[in-house]
Tab-separated table of C-alpha atoms and ligand atoms in Angstrom:
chain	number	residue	atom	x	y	z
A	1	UNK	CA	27.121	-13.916	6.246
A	2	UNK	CA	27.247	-10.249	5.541
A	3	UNK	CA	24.061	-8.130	6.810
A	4	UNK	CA	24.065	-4.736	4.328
A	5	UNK	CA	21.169	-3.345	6.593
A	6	UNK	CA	18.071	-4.343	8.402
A	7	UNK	CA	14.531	-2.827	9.684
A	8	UNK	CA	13.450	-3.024	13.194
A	9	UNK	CA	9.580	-2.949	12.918
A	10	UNK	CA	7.446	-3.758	9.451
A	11	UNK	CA	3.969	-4.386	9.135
A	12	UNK	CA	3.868	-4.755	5.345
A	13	UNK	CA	6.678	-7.205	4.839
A	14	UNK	CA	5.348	-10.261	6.082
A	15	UNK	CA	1.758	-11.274	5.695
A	16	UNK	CA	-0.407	-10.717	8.710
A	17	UNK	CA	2.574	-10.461	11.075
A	18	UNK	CA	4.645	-7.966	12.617
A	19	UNK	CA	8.254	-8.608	11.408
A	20	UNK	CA	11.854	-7.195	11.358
A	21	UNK	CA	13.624	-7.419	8.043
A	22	UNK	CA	17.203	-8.480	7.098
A	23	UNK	CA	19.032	-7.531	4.089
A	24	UNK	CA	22.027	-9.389	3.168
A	25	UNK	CA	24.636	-8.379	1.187
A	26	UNK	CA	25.502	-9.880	-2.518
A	27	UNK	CA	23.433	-11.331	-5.148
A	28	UNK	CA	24.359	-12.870	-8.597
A	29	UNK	CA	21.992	-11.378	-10.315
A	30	UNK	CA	22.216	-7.567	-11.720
A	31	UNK	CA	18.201	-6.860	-12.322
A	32	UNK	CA	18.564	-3.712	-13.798
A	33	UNK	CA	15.248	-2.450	-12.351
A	34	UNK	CA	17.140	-3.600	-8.513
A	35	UNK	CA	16.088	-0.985	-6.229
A	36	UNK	CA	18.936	-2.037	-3.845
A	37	UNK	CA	22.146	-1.834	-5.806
A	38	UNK	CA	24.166	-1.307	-2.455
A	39	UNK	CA	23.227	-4.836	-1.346
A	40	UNK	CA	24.315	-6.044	-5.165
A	41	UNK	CA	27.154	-4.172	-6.363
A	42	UNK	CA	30.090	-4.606	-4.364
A	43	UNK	CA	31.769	-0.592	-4.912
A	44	UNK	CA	28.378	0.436	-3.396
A	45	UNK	CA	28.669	-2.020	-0.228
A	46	UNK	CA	27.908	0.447	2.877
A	47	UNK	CA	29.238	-0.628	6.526
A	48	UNK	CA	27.785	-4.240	7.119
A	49	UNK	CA	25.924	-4.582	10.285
A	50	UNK	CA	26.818	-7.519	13.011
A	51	UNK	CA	25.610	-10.774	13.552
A	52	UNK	CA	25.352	-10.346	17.461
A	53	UNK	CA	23.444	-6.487	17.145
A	54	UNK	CA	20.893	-7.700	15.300
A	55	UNK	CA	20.596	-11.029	17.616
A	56	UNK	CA	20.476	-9.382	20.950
A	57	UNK	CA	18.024	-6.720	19.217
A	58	UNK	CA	15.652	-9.641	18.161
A	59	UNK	CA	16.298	-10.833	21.573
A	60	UNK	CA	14.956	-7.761	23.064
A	61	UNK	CA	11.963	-7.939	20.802
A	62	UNK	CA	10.761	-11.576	21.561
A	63	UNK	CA	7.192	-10.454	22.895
A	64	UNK	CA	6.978	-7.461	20.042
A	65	UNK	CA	7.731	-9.352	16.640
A	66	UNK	CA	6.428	-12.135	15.468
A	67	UNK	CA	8.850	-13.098	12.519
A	68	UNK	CA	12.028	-12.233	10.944
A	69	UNK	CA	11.977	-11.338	7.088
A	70	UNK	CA	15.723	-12.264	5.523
A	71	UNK	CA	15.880	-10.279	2.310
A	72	UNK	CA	18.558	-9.161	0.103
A	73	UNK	CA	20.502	-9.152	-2.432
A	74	UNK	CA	20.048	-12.875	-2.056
A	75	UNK	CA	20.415	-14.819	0.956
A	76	UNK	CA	20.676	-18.236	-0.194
A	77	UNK	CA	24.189	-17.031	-1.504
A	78	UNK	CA	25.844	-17.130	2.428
A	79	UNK	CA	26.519	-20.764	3.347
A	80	UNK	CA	26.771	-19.545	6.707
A	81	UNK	CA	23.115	-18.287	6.567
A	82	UNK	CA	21.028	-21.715	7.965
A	83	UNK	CA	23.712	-21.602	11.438
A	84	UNK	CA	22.222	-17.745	11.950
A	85	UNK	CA	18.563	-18.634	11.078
A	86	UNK	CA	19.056	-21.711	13.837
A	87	UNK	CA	20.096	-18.781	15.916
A	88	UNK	CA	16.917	-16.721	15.140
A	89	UNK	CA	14.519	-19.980	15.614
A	90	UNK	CA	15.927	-20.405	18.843
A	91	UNK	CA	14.575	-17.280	20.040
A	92	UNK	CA	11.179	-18.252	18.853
A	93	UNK	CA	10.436	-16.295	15.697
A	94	UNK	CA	8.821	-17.235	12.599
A	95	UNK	CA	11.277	-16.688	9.723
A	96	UNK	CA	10.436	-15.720	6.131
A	97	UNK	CA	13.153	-15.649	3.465
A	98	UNK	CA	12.726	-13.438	0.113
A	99	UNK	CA	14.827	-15.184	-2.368
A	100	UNK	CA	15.580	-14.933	-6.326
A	101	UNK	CA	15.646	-19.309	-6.474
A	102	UNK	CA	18.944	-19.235	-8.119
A	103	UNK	CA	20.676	-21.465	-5.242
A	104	UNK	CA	18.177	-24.796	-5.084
A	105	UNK	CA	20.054	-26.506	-3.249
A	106	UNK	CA	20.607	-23.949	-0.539
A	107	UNK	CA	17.001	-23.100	-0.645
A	108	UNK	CA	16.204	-27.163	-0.220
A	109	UNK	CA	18.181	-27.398	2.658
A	110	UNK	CA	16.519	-24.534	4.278
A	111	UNK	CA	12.664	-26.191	3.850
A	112	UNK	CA	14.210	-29.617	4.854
A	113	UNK	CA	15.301	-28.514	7.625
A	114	UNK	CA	12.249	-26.305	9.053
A	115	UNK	CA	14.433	-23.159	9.085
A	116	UNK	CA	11.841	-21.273	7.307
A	117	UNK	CA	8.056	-21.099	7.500
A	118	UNK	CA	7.391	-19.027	4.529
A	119	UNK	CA	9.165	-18.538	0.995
A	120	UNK	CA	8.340	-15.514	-0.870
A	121	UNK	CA	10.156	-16.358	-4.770
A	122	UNK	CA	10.714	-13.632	-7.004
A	123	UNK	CA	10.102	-14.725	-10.933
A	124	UNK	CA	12.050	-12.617	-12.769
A	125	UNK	CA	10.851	-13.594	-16.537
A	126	UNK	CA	9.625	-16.318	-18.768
A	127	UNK	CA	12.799	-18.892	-18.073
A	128	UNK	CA	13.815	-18.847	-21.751
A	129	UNK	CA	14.668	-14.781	-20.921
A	130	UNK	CA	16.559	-15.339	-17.692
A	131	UNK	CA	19.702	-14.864	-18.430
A	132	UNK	CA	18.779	-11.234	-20.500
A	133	UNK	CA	16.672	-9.975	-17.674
A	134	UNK	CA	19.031	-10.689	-15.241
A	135	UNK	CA	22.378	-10.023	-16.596
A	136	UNK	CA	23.462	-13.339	-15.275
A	137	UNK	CA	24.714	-16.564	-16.378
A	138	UNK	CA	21.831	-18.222	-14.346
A	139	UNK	CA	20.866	-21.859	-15.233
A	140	UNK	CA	17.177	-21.510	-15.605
A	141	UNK	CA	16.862	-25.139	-14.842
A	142	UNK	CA	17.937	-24.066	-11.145
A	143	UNK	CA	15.108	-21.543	-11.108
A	144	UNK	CA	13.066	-24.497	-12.165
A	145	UNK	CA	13.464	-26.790	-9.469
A	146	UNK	CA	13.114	-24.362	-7.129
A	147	UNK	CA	9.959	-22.997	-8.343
A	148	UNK	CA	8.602	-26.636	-8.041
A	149	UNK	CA	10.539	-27.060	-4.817
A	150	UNK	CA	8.451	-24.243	-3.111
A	151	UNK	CA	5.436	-25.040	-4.687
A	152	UNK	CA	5.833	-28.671	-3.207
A	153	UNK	CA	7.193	-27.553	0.032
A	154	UNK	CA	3.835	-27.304	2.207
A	155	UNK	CA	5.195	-24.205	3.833
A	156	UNK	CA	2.937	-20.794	2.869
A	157	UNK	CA	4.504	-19.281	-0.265
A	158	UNK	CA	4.347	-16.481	-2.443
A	159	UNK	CA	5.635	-16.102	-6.139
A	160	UNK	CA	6.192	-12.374	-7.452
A	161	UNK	CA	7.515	-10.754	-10.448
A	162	UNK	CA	8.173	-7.009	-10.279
A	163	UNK	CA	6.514	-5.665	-13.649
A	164	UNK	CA	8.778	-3.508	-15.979
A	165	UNK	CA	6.599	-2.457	-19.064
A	166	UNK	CA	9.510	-2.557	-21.600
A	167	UNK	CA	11.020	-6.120	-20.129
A	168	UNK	CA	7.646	-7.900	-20.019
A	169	UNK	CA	4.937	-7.943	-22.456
A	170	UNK	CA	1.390	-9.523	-21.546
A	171	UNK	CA	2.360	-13.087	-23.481
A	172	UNK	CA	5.633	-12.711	-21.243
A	173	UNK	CA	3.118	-12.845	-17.996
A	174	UNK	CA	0.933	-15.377	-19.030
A	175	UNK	CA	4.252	-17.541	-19.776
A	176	UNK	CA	5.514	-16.966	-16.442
A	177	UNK	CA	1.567	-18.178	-14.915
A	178	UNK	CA	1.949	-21.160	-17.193
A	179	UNK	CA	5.432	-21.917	-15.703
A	180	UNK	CA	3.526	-21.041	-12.207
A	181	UNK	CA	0.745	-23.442	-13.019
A	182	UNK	CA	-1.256	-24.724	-10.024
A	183	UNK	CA	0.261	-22.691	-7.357
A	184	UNK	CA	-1.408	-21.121	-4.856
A	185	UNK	CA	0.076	-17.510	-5.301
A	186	UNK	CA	1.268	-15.023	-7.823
A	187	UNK	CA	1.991	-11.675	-7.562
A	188	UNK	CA	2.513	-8.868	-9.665
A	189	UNK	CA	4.304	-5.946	-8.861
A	190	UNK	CA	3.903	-2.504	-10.270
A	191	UNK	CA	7.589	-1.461	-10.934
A	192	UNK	CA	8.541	2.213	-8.812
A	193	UNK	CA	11.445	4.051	-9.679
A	194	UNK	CA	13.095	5.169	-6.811
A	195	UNK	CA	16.377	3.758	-7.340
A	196	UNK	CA	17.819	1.468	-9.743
A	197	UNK	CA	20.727	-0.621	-10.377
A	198	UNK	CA	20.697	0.520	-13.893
A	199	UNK	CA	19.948	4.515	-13.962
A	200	UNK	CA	18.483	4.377	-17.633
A	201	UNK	CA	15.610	2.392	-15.950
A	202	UNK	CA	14.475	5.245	-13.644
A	203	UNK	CA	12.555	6.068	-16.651
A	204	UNK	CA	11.558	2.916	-17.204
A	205	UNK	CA	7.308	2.344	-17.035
A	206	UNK	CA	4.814	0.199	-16.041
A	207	UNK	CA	1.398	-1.209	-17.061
A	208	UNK	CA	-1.681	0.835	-15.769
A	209	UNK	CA	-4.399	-0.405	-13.384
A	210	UNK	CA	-6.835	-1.611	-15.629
A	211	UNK	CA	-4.135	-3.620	-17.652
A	212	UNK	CA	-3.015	-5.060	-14.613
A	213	UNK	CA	-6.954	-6.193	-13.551
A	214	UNK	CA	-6.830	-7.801	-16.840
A	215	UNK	CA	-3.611	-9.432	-16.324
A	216	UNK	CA	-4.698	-11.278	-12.778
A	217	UNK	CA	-8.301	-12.217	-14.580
A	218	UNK	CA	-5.958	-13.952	-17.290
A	219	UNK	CA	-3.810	-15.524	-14.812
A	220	UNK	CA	-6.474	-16.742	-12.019
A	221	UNK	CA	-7.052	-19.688	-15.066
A	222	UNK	CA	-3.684	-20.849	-13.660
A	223	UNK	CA	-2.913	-20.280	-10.142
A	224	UNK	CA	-5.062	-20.262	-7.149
A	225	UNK	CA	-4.517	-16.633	-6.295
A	226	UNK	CA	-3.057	-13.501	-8.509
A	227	UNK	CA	-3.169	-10.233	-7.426
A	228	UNK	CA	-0.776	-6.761	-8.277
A	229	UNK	CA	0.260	-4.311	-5.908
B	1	LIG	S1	16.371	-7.408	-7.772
B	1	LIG	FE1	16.905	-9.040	-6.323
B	1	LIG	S2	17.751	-10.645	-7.635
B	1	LIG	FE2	17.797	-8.774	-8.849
B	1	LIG	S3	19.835	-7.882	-8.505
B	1	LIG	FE3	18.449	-6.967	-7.001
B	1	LIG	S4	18.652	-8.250	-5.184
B	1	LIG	FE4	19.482	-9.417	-6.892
């Protein structure tokens, strides 16, 4: 497994606890919106960070944090990545993993195995407009049994989709809540343009507030929970 970068301290990253975050290196997808391109596209790879640094940090931090946050690019892609999670239980953390769905089978054996304790899934777009939205060759039925993997997992769980204005019209959403049905979370996510994969989309917009209240009124029908950020 190849960690691109990490964060020592976060308060915003996993709900209600104080966490370090993770970022692995390489992801199949190529979201143009990506705001990480140097965990994504290989040229833009900086110096990876090791496996033992970031394990005796955590080690030092056992009565500081109280979970670990592994984020990406997309972890699930590093077969390698349940033996350094083991590692991370070990020392007593809670571990979230942010994760794009598109390895099931990875993802299963993580929940089977109690490696994580909390699945945050980003939906990228109605699944009929996967493979467009991500510039991948993604089998949306993967992103399908994942979605109902996590939603049947009993672990706490989040689904998001980061909201480009141009990529996803309101019918888009409401698809998306329909494919979401009956689960306890959704969230929407105003799209920023810091920095993106694609550079045409730093001028790329999003919805305003009040079309955004009016999304999560639409989509509360469907889910438990819906809120934007
Ligand atoms: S947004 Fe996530 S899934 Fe998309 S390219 Fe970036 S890391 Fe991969």
């Amino acid at each position: 497994m190849i960690i691109g970068g990490w964060q020592k301290f976060s308060l915003i990253d996993y709900p209600g606890k104080v966490s370090a975050v993770i970022f692995t290196q390489g992801c199949r997808f190529r979201c143009p919106f990506c705001h990480n391109p140097e965990l994504v596209v290989p040229e833009k790879f900086t110096e990876s960070v090791s496996i033992e640094e970031v394990l005796n940090f955590l080690n030092s931090r056992k009565n500081q944090l109280d979970g670990i946050v592994i984020s990406g690019g997309e972890p699930t892609v590093h077969s390698d990545l349940p033996d350094f999670i083991s590692q991370i239980k070990k020392l007593g953390f809670l571990v979230k993993i942010d994760t794009n769905g598109s390895c099931p089978d990875n993802l299963e054996y993580l929940i089977k195995h109690h490696l994580v304790d909390y699945v945050a899934m980003d939906i990228k777009s109605p699944l009929f407009k996967y493979k467009a939205h991500t510039n991948s060759n993604i089998n949306e039925e993967h992103i399908k049994k994942s979605i109902e993997m996590v939603k049947n997992s009993g672990l706490d769980y989040e689904f998001r989709t980061t909201v480009v204005k141009e990529q996803l019209s309101p019918e888009d959403l409401f698809a998306i809540g329909q494919t979401l049905s009956g689960s306890k979370r959704y969230i929407l996510q105003k799209f920023i343009p810091r920095k993106t994969l694609n550079e045409d989309f730093m001028k790329a917009e999003t919805y305003t507030d009040e079309e955004f209240d009016d999304f999560c009124l639409k989509l509360k029908t469907l889910v438990e929970e819906c809120f934007w950020r």
